[in-house]
XYZ file of C-alpha atoms in Angstrom:
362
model
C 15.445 -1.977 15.652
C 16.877 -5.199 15.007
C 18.562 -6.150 11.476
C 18.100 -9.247 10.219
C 20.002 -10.724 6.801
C 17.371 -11.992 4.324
C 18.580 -15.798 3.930
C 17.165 -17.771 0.993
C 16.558 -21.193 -0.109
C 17.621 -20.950 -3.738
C 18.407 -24.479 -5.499
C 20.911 -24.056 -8.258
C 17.890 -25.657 -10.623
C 15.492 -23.668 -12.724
C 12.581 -21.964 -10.356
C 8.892 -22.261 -11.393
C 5.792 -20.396 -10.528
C 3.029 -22.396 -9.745
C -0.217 -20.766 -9.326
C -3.985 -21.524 -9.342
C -7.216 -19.226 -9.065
C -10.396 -19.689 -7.548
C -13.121 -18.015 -8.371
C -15.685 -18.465 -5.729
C -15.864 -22.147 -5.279
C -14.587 -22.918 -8.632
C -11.342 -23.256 -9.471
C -10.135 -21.911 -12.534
C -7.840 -22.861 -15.548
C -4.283 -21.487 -14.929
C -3.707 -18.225 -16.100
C -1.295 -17.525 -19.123
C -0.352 -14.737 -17.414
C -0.687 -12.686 -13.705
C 0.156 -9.443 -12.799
C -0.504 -8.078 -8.895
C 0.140 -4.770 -7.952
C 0.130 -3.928 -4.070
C 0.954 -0.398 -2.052
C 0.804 0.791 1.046
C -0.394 4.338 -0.398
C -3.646 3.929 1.106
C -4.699 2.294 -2.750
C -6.457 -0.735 -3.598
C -4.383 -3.612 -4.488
C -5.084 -4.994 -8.192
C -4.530 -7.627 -10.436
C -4.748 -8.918 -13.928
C -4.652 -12.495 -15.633
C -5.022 -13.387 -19.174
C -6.731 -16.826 -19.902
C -7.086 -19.148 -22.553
C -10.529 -19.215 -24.031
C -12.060 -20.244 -27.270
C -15.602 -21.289 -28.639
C -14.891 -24.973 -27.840
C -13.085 -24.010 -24.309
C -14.673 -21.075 -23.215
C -13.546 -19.735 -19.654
C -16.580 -20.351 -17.303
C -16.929 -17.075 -14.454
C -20.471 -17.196 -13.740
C -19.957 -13.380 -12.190
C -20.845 -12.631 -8.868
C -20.514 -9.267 -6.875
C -20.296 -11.135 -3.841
C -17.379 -13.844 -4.828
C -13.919 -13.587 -4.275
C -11.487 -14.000 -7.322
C -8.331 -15.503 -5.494
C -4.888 -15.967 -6.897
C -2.507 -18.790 -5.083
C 1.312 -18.588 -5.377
C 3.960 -21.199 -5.090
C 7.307 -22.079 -6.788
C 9.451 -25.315 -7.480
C 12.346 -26.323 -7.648
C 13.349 -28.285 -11.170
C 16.271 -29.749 -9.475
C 17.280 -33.928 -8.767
C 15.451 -33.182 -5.394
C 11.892 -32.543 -7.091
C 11.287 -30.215 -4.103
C 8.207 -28.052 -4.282
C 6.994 -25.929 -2.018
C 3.047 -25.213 -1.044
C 1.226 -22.062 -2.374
C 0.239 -19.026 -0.843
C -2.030 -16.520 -1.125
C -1.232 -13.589 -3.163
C -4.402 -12.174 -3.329
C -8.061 -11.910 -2.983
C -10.574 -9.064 -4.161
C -13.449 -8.485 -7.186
C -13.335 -8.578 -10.629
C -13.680 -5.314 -12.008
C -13.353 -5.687 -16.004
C -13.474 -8.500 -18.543
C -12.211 -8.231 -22.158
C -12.349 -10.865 -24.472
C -10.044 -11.082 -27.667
C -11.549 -13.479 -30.085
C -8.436 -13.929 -32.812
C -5.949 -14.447 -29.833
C -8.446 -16.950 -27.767
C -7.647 -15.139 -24.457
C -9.745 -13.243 -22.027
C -8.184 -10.616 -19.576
C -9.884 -10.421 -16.275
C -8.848 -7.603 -14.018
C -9.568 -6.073 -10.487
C -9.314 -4.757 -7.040
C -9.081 -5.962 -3.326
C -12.038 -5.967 -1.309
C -11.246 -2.144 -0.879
C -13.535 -1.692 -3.798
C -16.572 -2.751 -1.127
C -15.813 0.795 0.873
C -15.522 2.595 -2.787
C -19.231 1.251 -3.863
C -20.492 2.729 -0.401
C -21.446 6.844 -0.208
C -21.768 8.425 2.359
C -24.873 10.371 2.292
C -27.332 9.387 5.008
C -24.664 8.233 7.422
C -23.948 9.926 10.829
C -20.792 9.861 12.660
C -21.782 12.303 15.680
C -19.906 11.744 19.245
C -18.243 8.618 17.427
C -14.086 8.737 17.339
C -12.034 8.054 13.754
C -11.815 4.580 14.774
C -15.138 3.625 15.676
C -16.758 5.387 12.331
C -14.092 3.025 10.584
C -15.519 0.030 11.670
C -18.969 1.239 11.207
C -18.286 1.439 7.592
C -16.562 -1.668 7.188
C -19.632 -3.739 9.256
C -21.366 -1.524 6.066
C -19.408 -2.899 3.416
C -19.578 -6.402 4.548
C -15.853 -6.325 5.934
C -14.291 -7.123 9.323
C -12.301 -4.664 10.929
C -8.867 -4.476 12.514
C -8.770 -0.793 13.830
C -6.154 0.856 16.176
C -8.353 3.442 18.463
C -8.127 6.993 17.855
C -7.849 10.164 20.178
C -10.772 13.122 19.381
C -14.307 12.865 17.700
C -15.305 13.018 13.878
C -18.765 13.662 13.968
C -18.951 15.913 17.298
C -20.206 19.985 16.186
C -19.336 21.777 19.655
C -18.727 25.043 17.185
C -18.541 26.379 14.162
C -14.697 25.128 13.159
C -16.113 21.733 14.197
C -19.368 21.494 12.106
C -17.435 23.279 9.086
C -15.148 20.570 9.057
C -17.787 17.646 9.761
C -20.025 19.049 6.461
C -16.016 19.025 4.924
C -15.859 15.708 5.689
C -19.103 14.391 5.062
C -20.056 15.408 1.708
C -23.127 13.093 0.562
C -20.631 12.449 -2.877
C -17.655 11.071 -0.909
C -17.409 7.216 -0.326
C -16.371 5.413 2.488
C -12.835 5.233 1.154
C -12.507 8.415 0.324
C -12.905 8.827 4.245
C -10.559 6.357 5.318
C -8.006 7.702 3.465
C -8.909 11.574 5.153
C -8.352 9.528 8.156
C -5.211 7.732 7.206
C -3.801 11.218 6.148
C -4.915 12.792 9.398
C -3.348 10.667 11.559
C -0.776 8.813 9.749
C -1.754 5.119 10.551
C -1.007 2.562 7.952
C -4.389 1.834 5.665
C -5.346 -1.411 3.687
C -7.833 -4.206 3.135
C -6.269 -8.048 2.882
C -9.217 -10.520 2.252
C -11.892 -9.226 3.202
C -10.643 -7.036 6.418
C -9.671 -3.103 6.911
C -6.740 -2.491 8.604
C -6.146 0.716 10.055
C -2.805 0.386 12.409
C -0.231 2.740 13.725
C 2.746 2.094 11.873
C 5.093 -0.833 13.424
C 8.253 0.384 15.167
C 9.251 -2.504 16.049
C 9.540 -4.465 12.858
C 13.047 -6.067 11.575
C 14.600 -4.760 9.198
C 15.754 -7.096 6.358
C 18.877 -6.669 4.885
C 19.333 -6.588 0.895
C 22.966 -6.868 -0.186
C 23.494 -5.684 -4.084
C 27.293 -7.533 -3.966
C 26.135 -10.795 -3.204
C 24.392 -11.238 -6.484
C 27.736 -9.594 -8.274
C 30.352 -12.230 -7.277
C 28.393 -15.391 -8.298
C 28.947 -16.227 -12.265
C 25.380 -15.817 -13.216
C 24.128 -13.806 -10.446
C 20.085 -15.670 -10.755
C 19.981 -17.412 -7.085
C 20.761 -13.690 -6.183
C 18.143 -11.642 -3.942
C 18.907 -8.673 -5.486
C 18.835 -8.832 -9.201
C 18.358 -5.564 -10.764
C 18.800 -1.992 -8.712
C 17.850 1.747 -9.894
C 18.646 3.963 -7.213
C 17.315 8.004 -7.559
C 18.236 11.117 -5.543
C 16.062 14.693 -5.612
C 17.680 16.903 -3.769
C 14.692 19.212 -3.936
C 13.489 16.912 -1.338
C 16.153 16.548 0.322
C 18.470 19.637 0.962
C 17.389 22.228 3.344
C 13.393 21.344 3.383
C 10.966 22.657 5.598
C 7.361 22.499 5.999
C 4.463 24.345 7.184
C 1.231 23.703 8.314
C -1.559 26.081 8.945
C -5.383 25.953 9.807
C -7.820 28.900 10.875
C -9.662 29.271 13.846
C -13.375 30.732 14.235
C -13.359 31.106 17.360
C -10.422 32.923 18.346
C -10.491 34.352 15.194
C -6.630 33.001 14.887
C -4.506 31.080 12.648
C -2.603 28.206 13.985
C 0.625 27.497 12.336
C 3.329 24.713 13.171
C 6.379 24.299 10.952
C 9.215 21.771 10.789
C 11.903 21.404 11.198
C 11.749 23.688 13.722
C 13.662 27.067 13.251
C 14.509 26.688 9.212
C 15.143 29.861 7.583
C 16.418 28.861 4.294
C 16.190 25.883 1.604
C 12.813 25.062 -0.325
C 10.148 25.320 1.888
C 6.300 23.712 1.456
C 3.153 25.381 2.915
C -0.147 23.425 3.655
C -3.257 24.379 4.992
C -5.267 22.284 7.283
C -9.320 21.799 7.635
C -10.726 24.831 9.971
C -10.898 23.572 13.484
C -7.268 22.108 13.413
C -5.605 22.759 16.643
C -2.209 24.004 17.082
C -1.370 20.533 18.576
C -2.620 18.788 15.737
C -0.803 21.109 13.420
C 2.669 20.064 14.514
C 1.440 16.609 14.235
C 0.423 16.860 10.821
C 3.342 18.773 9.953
C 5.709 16.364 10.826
C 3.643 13.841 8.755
C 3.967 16.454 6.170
C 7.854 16.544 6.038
C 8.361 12.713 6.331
C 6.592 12.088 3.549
C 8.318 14.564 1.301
C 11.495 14.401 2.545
C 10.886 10.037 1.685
C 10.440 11.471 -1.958
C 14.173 13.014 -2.136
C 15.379 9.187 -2.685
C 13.733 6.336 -4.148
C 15.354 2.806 -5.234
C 13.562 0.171 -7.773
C 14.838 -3.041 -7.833
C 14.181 -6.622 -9.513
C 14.287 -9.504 -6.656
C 14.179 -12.808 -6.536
C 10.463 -13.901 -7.314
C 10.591 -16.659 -4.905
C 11.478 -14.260 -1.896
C 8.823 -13.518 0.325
C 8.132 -10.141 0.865
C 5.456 -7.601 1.701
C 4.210 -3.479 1.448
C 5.453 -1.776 4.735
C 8.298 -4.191 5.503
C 11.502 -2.542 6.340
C 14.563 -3.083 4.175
C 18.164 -1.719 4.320
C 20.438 -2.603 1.675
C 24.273 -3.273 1.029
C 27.003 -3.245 -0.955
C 26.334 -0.491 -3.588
C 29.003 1.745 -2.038
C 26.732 4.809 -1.473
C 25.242 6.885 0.651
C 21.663 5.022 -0.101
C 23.138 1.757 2.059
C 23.192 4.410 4.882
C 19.326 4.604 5.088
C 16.216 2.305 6.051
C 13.685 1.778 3.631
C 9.723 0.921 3.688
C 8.644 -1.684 1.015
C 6.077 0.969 -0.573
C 4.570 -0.856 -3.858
C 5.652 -4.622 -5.361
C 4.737 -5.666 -8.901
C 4.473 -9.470 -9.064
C 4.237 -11.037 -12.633
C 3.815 -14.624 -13.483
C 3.930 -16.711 -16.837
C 4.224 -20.188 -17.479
C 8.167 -20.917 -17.198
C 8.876 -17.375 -15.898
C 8.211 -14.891 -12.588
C 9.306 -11.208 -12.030
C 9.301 -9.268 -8.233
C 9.623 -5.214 -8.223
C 10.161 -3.238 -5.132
C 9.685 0.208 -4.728
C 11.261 1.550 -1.913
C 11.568 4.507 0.089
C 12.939 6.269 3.376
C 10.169 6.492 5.574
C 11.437 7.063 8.715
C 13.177 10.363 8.546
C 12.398 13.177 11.337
């Protein structure tokens, strides 16, 4: 893949966040304070704002199930210039909670993205039979009142040709699990990427052919106060539970042969910490080194994990892919996925968090 460095427009002036919120049609006062939390762990994004409201200013929601609270982004530049750039959104999903704090005169509003729609809806009553992964996906997200954007899917959910099969299905189908509870079965199944933005579900294969950008921790170390840096802050962490001599195995029991299927990886490991899994009953021995390989990568992306404090006004995003410089260790030697950011946002200040891990390891 491609590596790209991560250039920046930084003016040597004081940066500014400059947001606004809509609340279905209405636009809001600006917050005192935002905090938005996104992941690519197949888990709602969320966010939280504190407002100022009193008895002769109180904050207006009128609430709505069906309206979106949105939060808009932008930053500028206190320089000569007067440069400002235009906003963005940074999110859009329901309001989940509302506290009011009379002696303060604020009231913080929290929620989720539209993810929350697939959470509300159960299962029970719904039929998936002779329908693939894919197309029982977008059946639920017509459901919840979402669009869809669905890679397809090999095999058939809802399909009972024996007993594995239908064990599995009733598995799978319990009238008490929601709709997201089964995306995310499928997500871990077959090891697409899972989230909702706006008001769609995505369900992709992972993107191979992404750049990577390129993070370099020295280039924020040789200026004299380091703050038009990319990388501010870096924690980097190594388990090397996760990371020296692991192996993984999955298994899964079939009725019909009256076998077990077992796949392990990687392939002939006799020694080092080793993790055993079982699979639903009906899992193939194809689909066992599939998952099992899923398995591995994501512990072995646990053995090293790096946290770092970025530039607010960089633009980044969950699943991008990130190598980084200039710490002189063995962690510049890897590519990273962007797995969780933590935006905050007062008036005169803005934080960015990145959690990042190896993702790609085989």
């Amino acid at each position: 893949m491609p590596s790209s460095f991560l250039t920046t427009q930084l003016s040597s002036g004081v940066i500014r966040p400059r947001l606004s919120v809509q609340y279905g049609n209405t636009t809001l006062p600006v917050p005192q304070r935002v905090e938005v939390r996104t992941s690519r762990m197949a888990e709602a994004a969320t966010f939280s704002a504190v407002f100022a409201s009193s008895l002769s200013a109180p904050l207006q929601l009128n609430l709505d199930s069906s309206s979106s609270f949105q939060i808009f982004r932008g930053f500028s530049d206190d320089d000569l210039t007067g440069n400002s750039s235009s906003q963005t959104k940074l999110f859009s999903g329901s309001i989940d909670h509302i506290e009011y704090h009379p002696s303060s005169g604020t009231v913080q509003v929290s929620g989720r993205d539209w993810s929350a729609a697939l959470m509300a809806l159960e299962l029970s009553g719904l039929s998936f039979m002779n329908m693939s992964a894919a197309e029982a996906m977008t059946q639920l997200a017509q459901s919840a009142g979402l669009e869809a954007d669905i890679d397809a899917t090999d095999g058939f959910v809802g399909q009972f040709y024996q007993y594995e099969h239908k064990a599995h299905g009733l598995a799978g189908m319990h009238r008490y699990q929601t709709a997201w509870d089964f995306c995310v079965g499928m997500q871990r199944h077959y090891g697409y990427d899972l989230w909702v933005d706006d008001r769609t579900l995505h369900f992709r294969k992972p993107d191979e052919n992404t750049d990577i950008i390129t993070l370099n921790w020295s280039d924020g170390q040789t200026s004299s106060s380091g703050v038009d840096a990319a990388v501010l802050d870096m924690r980097m962490s190594h388990r090397p539970l996760y990371t020296e001599g692991v192996s993984v195995t999955v298994s899964a029991w079939d009725a019909r042969q009256k076998v077990v299927h077992s796949a392990s990886w990687p392939e002939g490991a006799a020694s080092g910490q080793m993790f055993t899994f079982t699979a639903p009953v009906g899992t193939t021995l194809d689909q066992c080194l599939v998952l099992v390989k899923q398995r591995y990568g994501e512990l072995a992306a646990h053995g090293r994990t790096i946290r770092m404090d970025v530039n607010p006004a960089l633009d980044l995003s969950v699943r991008q892919k990130v190598r980084i410089q200039g710490t002189a260790t063995s962690f510049d030697a890897l590519v990273y996925t962007i797995d969780e950011i933590v935006q905050s946002f007062a008036e005169k200040h803005a934080t960015q968090s990145l959690m990042l891990r190896p993702r790609d390891i085989q």
